[in-house]
Protein backbone atom coordinates (compact mmCIF):
# COMPACT_ATOMS: atom_id res chain seq x y z
CA UNK A 1 0.00 0.00 0.00
CA UNK A 2 2.97 2.22 -0.05
CA UNK A 3 2.88 2.43 -3.83
CA UNK A 4 0.21 4.59 -5.34
CA UNK A 5 -1.08 3.76 -8.77
CA UNK A 6 -0.14 6.13 -11.53
CA UNK A 7 -2.71 7.14 -14.05
CA UNK A 8 -1.74 7.95 -17.58
CA UNK A 9 -2.36 11.50 -18.47
CA UNK A 10 -3.76 12.48 -21.80
CA UNK A 11 -0.93 13.38 -24.16
CA UNK A 12 -1.06 16.76 -25.86
CA UNK A 13 -1.99 16.71 -29.53
CA UNK A 14 0.98 16.48 -31.92
CA UNK A 15 1.09 19.53 -34.12
CA UNK A 16 3.10 20.14 -37.31
CA UNK A 17 5.69 22.38 -35.63
CA UNK A 18 6.48 19.70 -33.03
CA UNK A 19 7.12 17.10 -35.74
CA UNK A 20 9.37 19.51 -37.62
CA UNK A 21 11.37 20.26 -34.51
CA UNK A 22 11.93 16.53 -33.99
CA UNK A 23 13.48 16.17 -37.46
CA UNK A 24 15.39 19.47 -37.39
CA UNK A 25 18.60 17.95 -35.92
CA UNK A 26 18.59 15.19 -38.56
CA UNK A 27 18.08 17.71 -41.35
CA UNK A 28 20.86 19.89 -39.94
CA UNK A 29 23.25 16.90 -39.77
CA UNK A 30 22.47 16.00 -43.40
CA UNK A 31 23.10 19.58 -44.56
CA UNK A 32 26.45 19.67 -42.74
CA UNK A 33 27.47 16.30 -44.21
CA UNK A 34 26.50 17.49 -47.68
CA UNK A 35 28.65 20.62 -47.56
CA UNK A 36 31.62 19.07 -45.71
CA UNK A 37 31.78 15.60 -47.26
CA UNK A 38 29.55 14.91 -50.24
CA UNK A 39 29.98 18.10 -52.28
CA UNK A 40 33.82 18.23 -52.09
CA UNK A 41 34.01 14.54 -53.02
CA UNK A 42 31.83 15.09 -56.08
CA UNK A 43 34.00 18.04 -57.13
CA UNK A 44 37.14 15.94 -56.73
CA UNK A 45 35.62 13.14 -58.84
CA UNK A 46 34.74 15.58 -61.63
CA UNK A 47 38.28 16.99 -61.65
CA UNK A 48 39.80 13.48 -61.76
CA UNK A 49 37.51 12.47 -64.62
CA UNK A 50 38.45 15.59 -66.59
CA UNK A 51 42.14 14.87 -65.93
CA UNK A 52 41.76 11.31 -67.22
CA UNK A 53 39.99 12.48 -70.38
CA UNK A 54 42.76 15.01 -71.10
CA UNK A 55 45.63 12.48 -71.03
CA UNK A 56 47.55 12.33 -74.31
CA UNK A 57 50.82 11.01 -75.70
CA UNK A 58 53.90 12.41 -73.97
CA UNK A 59 52.27 13.11 -70.58
CA UNK A 60 54.20 11.93 -67.54
CA UNK A 61 51.84 10.04 -65.21
CA UNK A 62 51.71 8.13 -61.92
CA UNK A 63 49.58 5.00 -61.80
CA UNK A 64 47.56 3.81 -58.82
CA UNK A 65 50.26 1.17 -58.26
CA UNK A 66 52.94 3.84 -57.98
CA UNK A 67 54.60 3.38 -61.37
CA UNK A 68 55.86 6.56 -62.99
CA UNK A 69 56.03 6.62 -66.74
CA UNK A 70 55.39 8.48 -69.96
CA UNK A 71 52.34 7.83 -72.11
CA UNK A 72 53.68 6.31 -75.32
CA UNK A 73 50.33 5.74 -77.00
CA UNK A 74 46.64 6.14 -76.26
CA UNK A 75 45.34 2.71 -77.27
CA UNK A 76 41.62 3.31 -76.79
CA UNK A 77 39.08 5.10 -74.69
CA UNK A 78 40.09 3.20 -71.58
CA UNK A 79 43.63 1.97 -72.22
CA UNK A 80 47.07 3.58 -72.38
CA UNK A 81 50.49 2.29 -73.38
CA UNK A 82 52.97 3.65 -70.83
CA UNK A 83 56.76 3.55 -71.12
CA UNK A 84 58.17 3.00 -67.62
CA UNK A 85 61.81 2.50 -68.68
CA UNK A 86 63.79 2.60 -71.92
CA UNK A 87 62.07 0.11 -74.18
CA UNK A 88 59.71 -1.18 -71.48
CA UNK A 89 56.07 -0.48 -72.24
CA UNK A 90 53.07 -1.62 -70.23
CA UNK A 91 49.36 -1.27 -70.87
CA UNK A 92 47.46 0.58 -68.15
CA UNK A 93 43.75 1.13 -67.73
CA UNK A 94 43.01 4.85 -67.96
CA UNK A 95 41.08 4.73 -64.68
CA UNK A 96 44.19 3.55 -62.83
CA UNK A 97 46.05 6.81 -63.47
CA UNK A 98 46.19 8.71 -60.19
CA UNK A 99 48.16 11.82 -61.16
CA UNK A 100 49.49 13.61 -64.24
CA UNK A 101 52.91 14.99 -63.33
CA UNK A 102 53.62 16.98 -66.47
CA UNK A 103 51.54 17.72 -69.52
CA UNK A 104 52.76 18.14 -73.06
CA UNK A 105 51.72 20.92 -75.38
CA UNK A 106 48.91 19.97 -77.77
CA UNK A 107 50.03 19.20 -81.30
CA UNK A 108 49.17 21.89 -83.80
CA UNK A 109 47.09 20.89 -86.80
CA UNK A 110 48.79 20.60 -90.20
CA UNK A 111 46.65 23.35 -91.67
CA UNK A 112 47.85 25.83 -89.06
CA UNK A 113 51.48 24.81 -89.63
CA UNK A 114 51.21 25.37 -93.37
CA UNK A 115 49.54 28.75 -92.86
CA UNK A 116 52.28 29.87 -90.43
CA UNK A 117 55.01 28.74 -92.85
CA UNK A 118 53.44 30.76 -95.67
CA UNK A 119 53.26 33.83 -93.44
CA UNK A 120 56.94 33.47 -92.51
CA UNK A 121 57.93 33.11 -96.17
CA UNK A 122 56.02 36.27 -97.13
CA UNK A 123 57.72 38.17 -94.30
CA UNK A 124 61.17 37.09 -95.52
CA UNK A 125 60.51 38.37 -99.05
mmCIF file of C-alpha atoms in Angstrom:
data_model
loop_
_atom_site.group_PDB
_atom_site.id
_atom_site.type_symbol
_atom_site.label_atom_id
_atom_site.label_comp_id
_atom_site.label_asym_id
_atom_site.label_seq_id
_atom_site.Cartn_x
_atom_site.Cartn_y
_atom_site.Cartn_z
ATOM 1 C CA UNK A 1 0.000 0.000 0.000
ATOM 2 C CA UNK A 2 2.972 2.216 -0.049
ATOM 3 C CA UNK A 3 2.884 2.432 -3.828
ATOM 4 C CA UNK A 4 0.206 4.593 -5.338
ATOM 5 C CA UNK A 5 -1.083 3.759 -8.770
ATOM 6 C CA UNK A 6 -0.144 6.130 -11.532
ATOM 7 C CA UNK A 7 -2.711 7.140 -14.048
ATOM 8 C CA UNK A 8 -1.743 7.948 -17.578
ATOM 9 C CA UNK A 9 -2.355 11.502 -18.474
ATOM 10 C CA UNK A 10 -3.756 12.476 -21.801
ATOM 11 C CA UNK A 11 -0.926 13.380 -24.160
ATOM 12 C CA UNK A 12 -1.056 16.761 -25.863
ATOM 13 C CA UNK A 13 -1.990 16.712 -29.535
ATOM 14 C CA UNK A 14 0.983 16.483 -31.915
ATOM 15 C CA UNK A 15 1.085 19.535 -34.117
ATOM 16 C CA UNK A 16 3.104 20.144 -37.313
ATOM 17 C CA UNK A 17 5.686 22.376 -35.630
ATOM 18 C CA UNK A 18 6.476 19.705 -33.034
ATOM 19 C CA UNK A 19 7.121 17.102 -35.741
ATOM 20 C CA UNK A 20 9.373 19.507 -37.624
ATOM 21 C CA UNK A 21 11.367 20.257 -34.505
ATOM 22 C CA UNK A 22 11.933 16.529 -33.985
ATOM 23 C CA UNK A 23 13.480 16.173 -37.458
ATOM 24 C CA UNK A 24 15.391 19.471 -37.386
ATOM 25 C CA UNK A 25 18.597 17.949 -35.923
ATOM 26 C CA UNK A 26 18.590 15.195 -38.562
ATOM 27 C CA UNK A 27 18.082 17.714 -41.348
ATOM 28 C CA UNK A 28 20.858 19.891 -39.939
ATOM 29 C CA UNK A 29 23.251 16.900 -39.771
ATOM 30 C CA UNK A 30 22.469 15.999 -43.396
ATOM 31 C CA UNK A 31 23.099 19.576 -44.560
ATOM 32 C CA UNK A 32 26.445 19.672 -42.740
ATOM 33 C CA UNK A 33 27.468 16.300 -44.212
ATOM 34 C CA UNK A 34 26.499 17.494 -47.682
ATOM 35 C CA UNK A 35 28.648 20.619 -47.559
ATOM 36 C CA UNK A 36 31.618 19.072 -45.712
ATOM 37 C CA UNK A 37 31.776 15.595 -47.257
ATOM 38 C CA UNK A 38 29.552 14.905 -50.237
ATOM 39 C CA UNK A 39 29.985 18.096 -52.280
ATOM 40 C CA UNK A 40 33.819 18.234 -52.086
ATOM 41 C CA UNK A 41 34.012 14.544 -53.020
ATOM 42 C CA UNK A 42 31.827 15.089 -56.080
ATOM 43 C CA UNK A 43 33.998 18.039 -57.132
ATOM 44 C CA UNK A 44 37.136 15.935 -56.735
ATOM 45 C CA UNK A 45 35.624 13.135 -58.842
ATOM 46 C CA UNK A 46 34.740 15.579 -61.634
ATOM 47 C CA UNK A 47 38.281 16.988 -61.646
ATOM 48 C CA UNK A 48 39.803 13.479 -61.756
ATOM 49 C CA UNK A 49 37.505 12.465 -64.615
ATOM 50 C CA UNK A 50 38.455 15.587 -66.591
ATOM 51 C CA UNK A 51 42.144 14.869 -65.927
ATOM 52 C CA UNK A 52 41.764 11.307 -67.223
ATOM 53 C CA UNK A 53 39.992 12.478 -70.379
ATOM 54 C CA UNK A 54 42.761 15.008 -71.101
ATOM 55 C CA UNK A 55 45.630 12.483 -71.032
ATOM 56 C CA UNK A 56 47.551 12.327 -74.308
ATOM 57 C CA UNK A 57 50.819 11.010 -75.696
ATOM 58 C CA UNK A 58 53.897 12.411 -73.965
ATOM 59 C CA UNK A 59 52.272 13.110 -70.585
ATOM 60 C CA UNK A 60 54.199 11.928 -67.538
ATOM 61 C CA UNK A 61 51.842 10.044 -65.208
ATOM 62 C CA UNK A 62 51.715 8.129 -61.924
ATOM 63 C CA UNK A 63 49.579 5.000 -61.804
ATOM 64 C CA UNK A 64 47.556 3.808 -58.819
ATOM 65 C CA UNK A 65 50.262 1.173 -58.255
ATOM 66 C CA UNK A 66 52.937 3.842 -57.980
ATOM 67 C CA UNK A 67 54.598 3.376 -61.368
ATOM 68 C CA UNK A 68 55.858 6.564 -62.985
ATOM 69 C CA UNK A 69 56.032 6.624 -66.736
ATOM 70 C CA UNK A 70 55.394 8.485 -69.956
ATOM 71 C CA UNK A 71 52.340 7.832 -72.111
ATOM 72 C CA UNK A 72 53.675 6.308 -75.319
ATOM 73 C CA UNK A 73 50.330 5.745 -77.001
ATOM 74 C CA UNK A 74 46.635 6.143 -76.258
ATOM 75 C CA UNK A 75 45.342 2.712 -77.266
ATOM 76 C CA UNK A 76 41.621 3.307 -76.790
ATOM 77 C CA UNK A 77 39.077 5.104 -74.690
ATOM 78 C CA UNK A 78 40.088 3.204 -71.585
ATOM 79 C CA UNK A 79 43.627 1.971 -72.221
ATOM 80 C CA UNK A 80 47.071 3.582 -72.378
ATOM 81 C CA UNK A 81 50.485 2.291 -73.377
ATOM 82 C CA UNK A 82 52.969 3.654 -70.831
ATOM 83 C CA UNK A 83 56.761 3.546 -71.118
ATOM 84 C CA UNK A 84 58.165 2.995 -67.617
ATOM 85 C CA UNK A 85 61.805 2.499 -68.677
ATOM 86 C CA UNK A 86 63.794 2.602 -71.919
ATOM 87 C CA UNK A 87 62.073 0.109 -74.185
ATOM 88 C CA UNK A 88 59.709 -1.184 -71.476
ATOM 89 C CA UNK A 89 56.065 -0.475 -72.238
ATOM 90 C CA UNK A 90 53.066 -1.618 -70.230
ATOM 91 C CA UNK A 91 49.355 -1.270 -70.871
ATOM 92 C CA UNK A 92 47.464 0.582 -68.155
ATOM 93 C CA UNK A 93 43.750 1.133 -67.731
ATOM 94 C CA UNK A 94 43.008 4.845 -67.958
ATOM 95 C CA UNK A 95 41.075 4.731 -64.678
ATOM 96 C CA UNK A 96 44.194 3.552 -62.831
ATOM 97 C CA UNK A 97 46.050 6.808 -63.467
ATOM 98 C CA UNK A 98 46.188 8.714 -60.194
ATOM 99 C CA UNK A 99 48.164 11.823 -61.162
ATOM 100 C CA UNK A 100 49.489 13.606 -64.237
ATOM 101 C CA UNK A 101 52.912 14.987 -63.325
ATOM 102 C CA UNK A 102 53.617 16.983 -66.470
ATOM 103 C CA UNK A 103 51.541 17.719 -69.517
ATOM 104 C CA UNK A 104 52.756 18.135 -73.057
ATOM 105 C CA UNK A 105 51.719 20.915 -75.379
ATOM 106 C CA UNK A 106 48.907 19.968 -77.773
ATOM 107 C CA UNK A 107 50.026 19.199 -81.297
ATOM 108 C CA UNK A 108 49.169 21.894 -83.804
ATOM 109 C CA UNK A 109 47.093 20.885 -86.798
ATOM 110 C CA UNK A 110 48.786 20.600 -90.197
ATOM 111 C CA UNK A 111 46.653 23.349 -91.674
ATOM 112 C CA UNK A 112 47.852 25.832 -89.065
ATOM 113 C CA UNK A 113 51.481 24.809 -89.630
ATOM 114 C CA UNK A 114 51.208 25.371 -93.373
ATOM 115 C CA UNK A 115 49.543 28.747 -92.861
ATOM 116 C CA UNK A 116 52.275 29.871 -90.433
ATOM 117 C CA UNK A 117 55.014 28.737 -92.848
ATOM 118 C CA UNK A 118 53.445 30.757 -95.675
ATOM 119 C CA UNK A 119 53.263 33.832 -93.441
ATOM 120 C CA UNK A 120 56.943 33.466 -92.508
ATOM 121 C CA UNK A 121 57.931 33.112 -96.173
ATOM 122 C CA UNK A 122 56.021 36.271 -97.129
ATOM 123 C CA UNK A 123 57.725 38.172 -94.299
ATOM 124 C CA UNK A 124 61.175 37.088 -95.516
ATOM 125 C CA UNK A 125 60.512 38.374 -99.049
#
